[in-house]
Amino acid sequence: MAEAVFHFPPDFQWGVAVSSHQVEGHNTNNQWWAWEHQEGRIAAGHRSGAACNWWMSAEDDLDRAAAMGLNTVRLSIEWSRVEVSPGRIDLAALDRYRELLQGLRDRGIVPMVTLHHFTNPLWLEEQGGWLNSNAIAYFTRYVEQVVQALGEYTDLWCTINEPNVYASLGYVTGSHPPGIKSLKSAALVLKHMLRAHGAAYDVLHRAQEEARVGLAHNLRLFDPARPSRLLDRAAAWARDLWFNQTTLTALKGGWWLPPLGFGPAFAVRRKLDWIGLNYYTRDMIEYDRHAEEPGLGVTRHPDDAELLDGGYGELYPEGLARALRRIARLGIPIHITENGIPDSDDDQRPAAILLHLHQTWRVLQQNVPVMSYYHWTLVDNFEWNEGWTMPFGLIELDPESQERAPRPSADLYAAIAKSNAITPELIHAYAPQLRSRLLPD
Ligand code: IFM
C-alpha cells in the first residue's frame, strides 16, 4: 500500500454546508419564497418547494453524512420559522431544530450553526429589511432566543453568511430580493449587517462563555485581465475594495472604508473568534467604457481557463490558497465554510475537490491555521435564482421524487475524510489526469 502523500492535521474537521431555505422546504414566511413566486425571477420558473425536505425528514441525509465519515455539518436556522412575527417565537420550530442538532450529535457530528443565510422573515422585509437600522436590534433579539434554546447543542456559531454577497446581489445588481440597484443602499445594508454581527457576537458570548463566533465571508478574487493596463488594475481594485476589503478591514482593523463610511468601526472591532472563508472562483477584470459601471469593468476569463457549468466562472483552485493566505492576516483560526462547484454529470467535481484540498494542504504546510473544510454541498439544493439548474451536491437529488443518487465525488470525499489524507490511490482512481500535477515522479 503506497504511503499517503497529503496528510491533514489529526484534528482537522471534514464537513458539508447547507442553508435552511435551500434544504428545508416550504419556508413560506420569508422574502425568498415571495421572490420565487414572482414571474421570471428564477431560472426555468423553478421554486424551492419541498427543497430537500429537511424540515420533514433530514435524518436520512444525516445518516449519509455520517456514513461518509464527516464529523461536522454547517446548517442555518431559519429566522422566519423561529420568529414568525415580531417577537412571537414558534416553540415547535425550535423543537425541530433541537431534534436536528441532537440528531447530528448522536451521529458524532459537530454542528456549526449559521444564524442568517440570505433569508429574512417577511415582517422584517416589509419594514425595509437590512436597509432599516432596526434590523440590528431585531437580529440580536432573535439570536438571543436561539442561543437560549439551542446553546446546549453547539458553541460554534456563524452569525451571518456572506453579507457582501447579500448586499451585492440584493442592492447592486438587483438580481436577488429586494431587486434594488443602488450602491448607496448596498453600502448601508452591508454596514448594518456587519454591525449586527458585532452585536450578535456580544449576545452569544454573554449567553455562552465558551462560544466560538465567526462570520462567513465570500472571498472572490479580482485580478486585472491585462495587468499592464492601469484602468484594468483600477477596476479590479475597486471591485475588491467593495467586495472584500471593506468587510475585512472592518473586522480586522475596526475601521470603516468607503463606501461604508470612513472612521472607527467600534461595533465590529475584535468581534471575531474565527473567520469563515467561502471560496468559489475569481474574476479577471477588464476596463470597458461601455460597461454599465465602467469603473468596475467587466469579467473575462483567461483563454486557457477551465470553465464551470452554468456560467459559474473559472475553475481556479490556486485562488483558494491565495484567499486563505489573505484571510490569515486576521490572525485567527480559519474555517473553509464553503467550497464546491456546480456539476450535474460530476465530470469536473472529483478533480476540483482534489485540487482545492491540495491547495488547502499546501497552506497548512505554511502554518495557516485552517481548522476545517465544509464542502458545498451534500445533496443538490435550491440554488437561489438558478433554481434547480445548478447542482452543487455530492449526492444528486430529483426534487420531484426526492430520490437521491450519490455521485462518484461523494465516495471520493468520504474516502478523503475517512483517511484524513489525499492518497495517490484516490488520485489514480478519481482524477488520473492530475497525476503529473499532484504526484511527484
Ligand atoms: O448556494 C450558495 C450559498 O447559499 C452561498 N454561497 C454560494 C453557494 C453556491 O452558489
Coordinates of C-alpha atoms and ligand atoms in Angstrom, one line a residue:
M1 CA 0.0 0.0 0.0
A2 CA 1.5 3.3 -1.1
E3 CA 2.1 6.0 1.5
A4 CA -0.4 8.8 1.7
V5 CA 1.1 11.9 0.3
F6 CA -1.0 14.7 1.6
H7 CA -1.9 14.2 5.3
F8 CA -4.2 16.7 7.1
P9 CA -3.7 17.6 10.8
P10 CA -5.1 15.0 13.2
D11 CA -7.8 17.3 14.5
F12 CA -8.9 18.6 11.0
Q13 CA -12.7 18.6 10.6
W14 CA -14.4 17.4 7.5
G15 CA -17.9 18.6 6.7
V16 CA -20.6 19.8 4.4
A17 CA -22.5 23.0 4.4
V18 CA -26.2 23.7 3.8
S19 CA -28.6 26.5 4.4
S20 CA -32.2 26.5 5.7
H21 CA -34.1 27.8 2.7
Q22 CA -32.1 25.7 0.3
V23 CA -32.8 22.4 2.0
E24 CA -35.7 22.6 4.4
G25 CA -38.7 23.1 2.1
H26 CA -41.9 25.2 2.4
N27 CA -40.2 28.2 4.0
T28 CA -43.2 30.3 3.1
N29 CA -42.7 33.1 5.6
N30 CA -39.5 34.7 4.1
Q31 CA -38.8 37.1 1.3
W32 CA -37.2 34.4 -0.9
W33 CA -40.5 32.4 -1.1
A34 CA -42.2 35.6 -2.2
W35 CA -39.5 36.3 -4.7
E36 CA -39.7 32.8 -6.2
H37 CA -43.4 33.3 -6.8
Q38 CA -42.8 36.4 -8.9
E39 CA -42.8 35.7 -12.7
G40 CA -39.4 35.4 -14.3
R41 CA -37.3 35.6 -11.2
I42 CA -35.9 32.0 -11.1
A43 CA -34.4 30.0 -13.9
A44 CA -36.8 27.8 -15.7
G45 CA -39.6 29.0 -13.4
H46 CA -38.3 26.7 -10.6
R47 CA -39.3 27.1 -7.0
S48 CA -37.8 25.8 -3.8
G49 CA -41.0 23.8 -3.0
A50 CA -40.1 20.9 -0.7
A51 CA -36.4 21.6 -1.4
C52 CA -34.5 18.6 0.1
N53 CA -37.4 18.0 2.5
W54 CA -35.1 18.5 5.6
W55 CA -37.9 20.1 7.6
M56 CA -39.9 16.9 7.5
S57 CA -37.1 14.5 7.3
A58 CA -33.4 15.3 7.3
E59 CA -32.4 12.3 9.2
D60 CA -31.6 10.0 6.2
D61 CA -29.2 12.7 4.9
L62 CA -27.6 13.0 8.3
D63 CA -27.1 9.2 8.1
R64 CA -25.5 9.7 4.7
A65 CA -23.2 12.4 6.1
A66 CA -22.2 10.2 9.0
A67 CA -21.6 7.2 6.7
M68 CA -19.2 9.4 4.7
G69 CA -17.1 9.8 7.8
L70 CA -17.9 13.5 8.2
N71 CA -17.6 15.0 11.6
T72 CA -19.1 18.4 11.2
V73 CA -22.1 19.9 9.3
R74 CA -22.8 23.6 8.8
L75 CA -26.5 24.4 8.7
S76 CA -28.6 27.5 9.3
I77 CA -31.5 28.4 11.4
E78 CA -34.4 29.9 9.5
W79 CA -35.3 33.2 11.3
S80 CA -38.7 33.3 9.6
R81 CA -39.6 30.0 11.2
V82 CA -38.4 30.8 14.7
E83 CA -39.8 34.4 14.9
V84 CA -43.0 34.2 12.9
S85 CA -44.0 37.8 13.6
P86 CA -42.1 40.5 15.6
G87 CA -41.3 39.0 19.0
R88 CA -43.5 35.9 18.5
I89 CA -41.4 32.7 18.8
D90 CA -42.6 29.4 17.4
L91 CA -41.5 26.9 20.1
A92 CA -42.3 24.0 17.9
A93 CA -39.8 25.3 15.3
L94 CA -37.1 25.5 18.0
D95 CA -38.0 21.9 18.9
R96 CA -37.4 20.8 15.4
Y97 CA -34.0 22.4 15.4
R98 CA -33.3 20.7 18.7
E99 CA -34.1 17.4 17.1
L100 CA -31.9 18.1 14.1
L101 CA -28.9 19.3 16.2
Q102 CA -29.3 16.3 18.6
G103 CA -29.5 14.1 15.5
L104 CA -26.2 15.4 14.4
R105 CA -24.7 14.9 17.8
D106 CA -26.0 11.4 18.0
R107 CA -24.1 10.6 14.8
G108 CA -20.9 12.1 16.1
I109 CA -21.2 15.2 14.0
V110 CA -20.4 18.6 15.4
P111 CA -22.9 21.3 14.2
M112 CA -21.8 24.7 13.1
V113 CA -24.9 26.9 13.3
T114 CA -25.4 29.9 11.0
L115 CA -27.9 32.4 12.1
H116 CA -28.6 34.3 8.9
H117 CA -28.2 32.9 5.4
F118 CA -29.8 35.2 2.9
T119 CA -33.4 34.9 4.1
N120 CA -35.4 37.4 6.2
P121 CA -38.8 37.0 7.8
L122 CA -41.4 38.7 5.7
W123 CA -42.3 41.0 8.5
L124 CA -38.7 42.4 8.5
E125 CA -38.7 42.7 4.7
E126 CA -41.9 44.7 5.0
Q127 CA -40.0 47.1 7.3
G128 CA -37.2 47.7 4.7
G129 CA -35.1 44.6 5.6
W130 CA -31.5 45.4 6.3
L131 CA -31.8 48.9 5.0
N132 CA -33.6 49.6 8.2
S133 CA -31.2 50.0 11.1
N134 CA -33.8 48.4 13.4
A135 CA -32.8 45.1 11.7
I136 CA -29.7 45.1 14.0
A137 CA -31.8 45.1 17.2
Y138 CA -34.3 42.6 15.7
F139 CA -31.5 40.3 14.7
T140 CA -29.8 40.3 18.2
R141 CA -33.1 39.7 19.9
Y142 CA -33.6 36.6 17.6
V143 CA -30.0 35.5 18.3
E144 CA -30.7 35.7 22.0
Q145 CA -33.7 33.4 21.6
V146 CA -31.7 30.9 19.5
V147 CA -28.7 30.7 21.9
Q148 CA -31.0 30.2 24.9
A149 CA -32.9 27.4 23.1
L150 CA -30.1 25.7 21.2
G151 CA -26.9 26.6 23.0
E152 CA -26.7 23.2 24.7
Y153 CA -26.1 21.6 21.2
T154 CA -23.4 23.8 19.9
D155 CA -20.9 26.5 20.7
L156 CA -19.8 27.0 17.1
W157 CA -21.7 30.0 15.7
C158 CA -21.6 31.7 12.3
T159 CA -23.5 34.9 12.7
I160 CA -24.2 35.9 9.1
N161 CA -23.4 34.2 5.8
E162 CA -21.8 36.3 3.1
P163 CA -23.0 39.8 4.0
N164 CA -21.1 41.1 0.9
V165 CA -23.0 38.7 -1.4
Y166 CA -26.3 39.6 0.2
A167 CA -25.6 43.3 -0.3
S168 CA -24.2 43.0 -3.8
L169 CA -26.9 40.8 -5.3
G170 CA -29.8 42.4 -3.5
Y171 CA -28.7 46.0 -3.9
V172 CA -26.0 46.4 -6.6
T173 CA -27.0 44.0 -9.4
G174 CA -30.6 43.7 -8.1
S175 CA -30.7 40.1 -9.1
H176 CA -31.7 38.9 -5.6
P177 CA -34.5 40.3 -3.5
P178 CA -35.4 43.1 -3.0
G179 CA -34.1 43.7 -6.5
I180 CA -32.6 47.2 -5.9
K181 CA -29.7 48.8 -7.8
S182 CA -28.1 51.4 -5.6
L183 CA -24.5 51.2 -4.3
K184 CA -25.5 53.7 -1.6
S185 CA -28.2 51.3 -0.3
A186 CA -25.9 48.3 -0.7
A187 CA -23.3 50.0 1.5
L188 CA -25.8 50.8 4.2
V189 CA -27.1 47.2 4.1
L190 CA -23.5 45.8 4.4
K191 CA -22.7 48.2 7.3
H192 CA -25.9 47.2 9.1
M193 CA -25.1 43.5 8.7
L194 CA -21.6 43.9 10.0
R195 CA -22.9 45.9 13.0
A196 CA -25.4 43.2 13.6
H197 CA -22.6 40.6 13.5
G198 CA -20.8 42.6 16.2
A199 CA -23.9 42.9 18.3
A200 CA -24.7 39.2 17.9
Y201 CA -21.1 38.4 18.9
D202 CA -21.7 40.1 22.3
V203 CA -25.0 38.3 22.8
L204 CA -23.6 34.9 22.1
H205 CA -20.6 35.4 24.4
R206 CA -22.8 36.8 27.2
A207 CA -25.0 33.7 26.9
Q208 CA -22.3 31.2 26.4
E209 CA -18.8 31.6 27.8
E210 CA -17.3 29.0 25.5
A211 CA -18.9 30.4 22.3
R212 CA -16.8 30.5 19.2
V213 CA -18.3 33.1 17.0
G214 CA -17.4 33.9 13.4
L215 CA -18.8 35.1 10.1
A216 CA -18.6 33.5 6.6
H217 CA -17.0 35.8 4.1
N218 CA -17.3 35.0 0.4
L219 CA -13.8 36.0 -0.9
R220 CA -13.9 36.3 -4.6
L221 CA -10.6 37.2 -6.3
F222 CA -10.5 40.1 -8.8
D223 CA -7.4 40.2 -11.0
P224 CA -6.7 42.7 -13.8
A225 CA -7.3 41.0 -17.1
R226 CA -4.4 42.9 -18.6
P227 CA -2.0 43.7 -15.7
S228 CA -0.1 46.3 -17.7
R229 CA -3.3 48.4 -18.1
L230 CA -3.8 50.9 -15.3
L231 CA -7.6 51.0 -15.9
D232 CA -7.9 47.2 -15.6
R233 CA -5.9 47.3 -12.3
A234 CA -8.0 50.2 -11.0
A235 CA -11.3 48.4 -11.9
A236 CA -10.1 45.1 -10.2
W237 CA -9.0 47.2 -7.2
A238 CA -12.4 48.9 -6.9
R239 CA -14.3 45.6 -7.1
D240 CA -12.0 44.1 -4.4
L241 CA -12.4 47.2 -2.2
W242 CA -16.2 46.8 -2.3
F243 CA -16.5 43.1 -2.2
N244 CA -13.7 42.1 0.2
Q245 CA -11.7 44.8 1.7
T246 CA -14.5 46.8 3.3
T247 CA -15.5 43.7 5.3
L248 CA -12.0 42.5 6.1
T249 CA -10.9 46.0 7.3
A250 CA -13.9 46.5 9.4
L251 CA -13.4 43.1 11.0
K252 CA -9.6 43.2 11.4
G253 CA -8.8 46.9 11.8
G254 CA -12.1 48.0 13.2
W255 CA -12.3 50.7 10.5
W256 CA -15.0 51.6 8.0
L257 CA -13.7 52.1 4.5
P258 CA -15.7 53.8 1.7
P259 CA -18.4 53.3 0.5
L260 CA -19.4 52.2 4.0
G261 CA -18.0 55.4 5.5
F262 CA -14.6 56.4 6.9
G263 CA -13.8 56.1 10.6
P264 CA -13.6 53.7 13.5
A265 CA -15.9 50.7 13.5
F266 CA -16.2 50.2 17.2
A267 CA -19.2 48.0 16.8
V268 CA -17.2 45.4 14.9
R269 CA -13.7 45.7 16.3
R270 CA -12.3 42.4 17.7
K271 CA -15.6 40.7 17.5
L272 CA -14.4 37.6 15.8
D273 CA -13.1 34.3 17.2
W274 CA -12.6 32.8 13.8
I275 CA -13.3 33.7 10.1
G276 CA -15.2 31.6 7.6
L277 CA -14.0 31.5 4.1
N278 CA -16.4 30.7 1.3
Y279 CA -14.3 30.4 -1.9
Y280 CA -15.5 29.6 -5.3
T281 CA -13.7 31.4 -8.1
R282 CA -12.0 34.6 -9.4
D283 CA -12.9 37.2 -12.0
M284 CA -10.4 38.7 -14.4
I285 CA -11.5 42.4 -14.7
E286 CA -11.2 44.4 -17.9
Y287 CA -12.0 48.1 -18.0
D288 CA -14.7 48.7 -20.5
R289 CA -16.0 52.2 -21.1
H290 CA -19.3 50.8 -22.4
A291 CA -19.9 48.8 -19.3
E292 CA -22.8 49.7 -17.0
E293 CA -20.3 50.8 -14.4
P294 CA -17.1 51.4 -16.4
G295 CA -15.1 52.0 -13.3
L296 CA -15.9 48.4 -12.2
G297 CA -15.0 46.9 -15.5
V298 CA -16.4 43.6 -16.9
T299 CA -15.4 40.0 -16.1
R300 CA -13.3 38.0 -18.6
H301 CA -11.7 34.5 -18.3
P302 CA -8.2 33.6 -19.4
D303 CA -8.2 31.8 -22.9
D304 CA -7.0 28.6 -21.3
A305 CA -9.4 28.7 -18.3
E306 CA -11.4 25.6 -17.4
L307 CA -14.9 27.0 -17.1
L308 CA -17.6 25.7 -14.7
D309 CA -21.1 24.7 -15.7
G310 CA -23.9 27.2 -16.0
G311 CA -21.5 30.2 -16.3
Y312 CA -20.4 29.9 -12.7
G313 CA -16.9 31.1 -13.6
E314 CA -13.4 29.7 -13.8
L315 CA -12.1 26.6 -12.0
Y316 CA -9.2 28.3 -10.2
P317 CA -8.1 26.2 -7.2
E318 CA -4.9 28.2 -6.7
G319 CA -7.3 31.0 -5.7
L320 CA -8.2 29.1 -2.5
A321 CA -4.6 29.2 -1.3
R322 CA -4.4 32.9 -2.2
A323 CA -7.7 33.6 -0.3
L324 CA -6.5 31.6 2.7
R325 CA -3.2 33.4 2.9
R326 CA -5.0 36.8 2.7
I327 CA -7.6 36.0 5.3
A328 CA -4.9 34.6 7.5
R329 CA -3.8 38.2 8.1
L330 CA -6.7 38.4 10.5
G331 CA -4.6 36.2 12.8
I332 CA -7.4 34.0 13.9
P333 CA -8.5 30.4 13.1
I334 CA -10.0 29.8 9.7
H335 CA -12.8 27.5 8.7
I336 CA -13.4 26.9 5.0
T337 CA -17.1 27.3 5.4
E338 CA -17.9 26.7 1.7
N339 CA -16.3 25.4 -1.4
G340 CA -17.7 23.4 -4.3
I341 CA -18.8 23.6 -7.9
P342 CA -22.0 23.1 -9.9
D343 CA -21.6 19.9 -11.9
S344 CA -24.5 17.7 -12.7
D345 CA -22.5 15.0 -14.5
D346 CA -19.7 15.1 -12.0
D347 CA -17.1 15.3 -14.7
Q348 CA -15.2 18.2 -13.1
R349 CA -16.0 17.8 -9.4
P350 CA -13.6 15.0 -8.4
A351 CA -10.7 16.9 -9.8
A352 CA -12.0 20.1 -8.3
I353 CA -12.2 18.5 -4.8
L354 CA -8.7 17.1 -5.1
L355 CA -7.2 20.4 -6.4
H356 CA -8.9 22.6 -3.8
L357 CA -7.9 20.3 -1.0
H358 CA -4.4 20.1 -2.3
Q359 CA -4.2 23.9 -2.1
T360 CA -5.6 23.7 1.5
W361 CA -2.9 21.2 2.4
R362 CA -0.3 23.5 0.9
V363 CA -1.2 26.4 3.1
L364 CA -1.5 24.2 6.1
Q365 CA 2.2 23.4 5.5
Q366 CA 2.8 27.2 5.7
N367 CA 1.2 27.2 9.2
V368 CA -2.0 28.9 8.1
P369 CA -4.5 27.9 10.8
V370 CA -7.2 26.1 8.7
M371 CA -9.4 24.1 11.1
S372 CA -11.9 22.6 8.8
Y373 CA -13.3 22.2 5.3
Y374 CA -17.1 22.2 4.5
H375 CA -17.9 21.1 1.0
W376 CA -20.8 22.9 -0.6
T377 CA -22.9 20.8 -0.6
L378 CA -24.2 17.3 0.5
V379 CA -27.3 17.0 -1.7
D380 CA -28.3 19.1 -4.7
N381 CA -30.3 22.0 -3.3
F382 CA -32.2 25.1 -4.4
E383 CA -29.6 27.4 -5.8
W384 CA -31.4 30.7 -5.4
N385 CA -32.1 32.4 -8.8
E386 CA -30.7 29.4 -10.6
G387 CA -33.3 27.2 -9.0
W388 CA -32.5 23.5 -9.6
T389 CA -30.4 24.2 -12.7
M390 CA -27.1 24.4 -10.8
P391 CA -26.5 21.2 -8.8
F392 CA -23.7 21.5 -6.3
G393 CA -24.4 18.2 -4.5
L394 CA -22.1 15.3 -3.8
I395 CA -25.3 13.5 -4.0
E396 CA -27.8 14.0 -6.9
L397 CA -31.4 14.9 -6.0
D398 CA -34.5 14.6 -8.0
P399 CA -36.6 17.3 -6.3
E400 CA -39.8 15.9 -7.6
S401 CA -39.4 12.3 -6.4
Q402 CA -36.9 13.2 -3.6
E403 CA -34.7 10.3 -4.9
R404 CA -31.0 10.6 -4.2
A405 CA -28.1 9.1 -6.1
P406 CA -24.5 9.6 -4.8
R407 CA -22.1 10.9 -7.4
P408 CA -18.6 9.5 -7.6
S409 CA -17.5 12.7 -5.8
A410 CA -19.4 11.5 -2.7
D411 CA -17.2 8.4 -2.5
L412 CA -14.1 10.4 -3.1
Y413 CA -14.9 12.9 -0.4
A414 CA -15.8 10.2 2.0
A415 CA -12.5 8.4 1.4
I416 CA -10.5 11.6 2.0
A417 CA -12.5 12.4 5.2
K418 CA -12.0 8.8 6.5
S419 CA -8.3 8.6 5.8
N420 CA -7.7 12.3 6.7
A421 CA -5.5 12.4 3.6
I422 CA -5.3 12.6 -0.1
T423 CA -3.7 9.4 -1.2
P424 CA -2.1 8.5 -4.6
E425 CA -4.7 5.8 -4.9
L426 CA -7.5 8.3 -4.8
I427 CA -5.8 10.5 -7.4
H428 CA -5.4 7.5 -9.7
A429 CA -8.9 6.3 -9.2
Y430 CA -10.8 9.6 -9.4
A431 CA -8.7 12.0 -11.4
P432 CA -5.9 10.3 -13.2
Q433 CA -5.3 13.4 -15.3
L434 CA -4.0 15.1 -12.2
R435 CA -1.2 12.6 -11.6
S436 CA 1.5 14.7 -13.1
R437 CA 0.2 17.8 -11.4
L438 CA -0.2 16.4 -7.9
L439 CA 2.2 13.5 -7.6
P440 CA 6.0 13.7 -7.7
D441 CA 7.7 11.4 -10.3
Ligands
IFM1 O1 -25.6 28.2 -2.7 C1 -24.8 29.2 -2.4 C2 -24.8 29.5 -0.9 O2 -26.1 29.8 -0.5 C3 -24.0 30.7 -0.6 N1 -22.6 30.6 -1.1 C4 -22.5 30.2 -2.5 C5 -23.4 28.9 -2.8 C6 -23.2 28.4 -4.2 O3 -23.5 29.5 -5.1

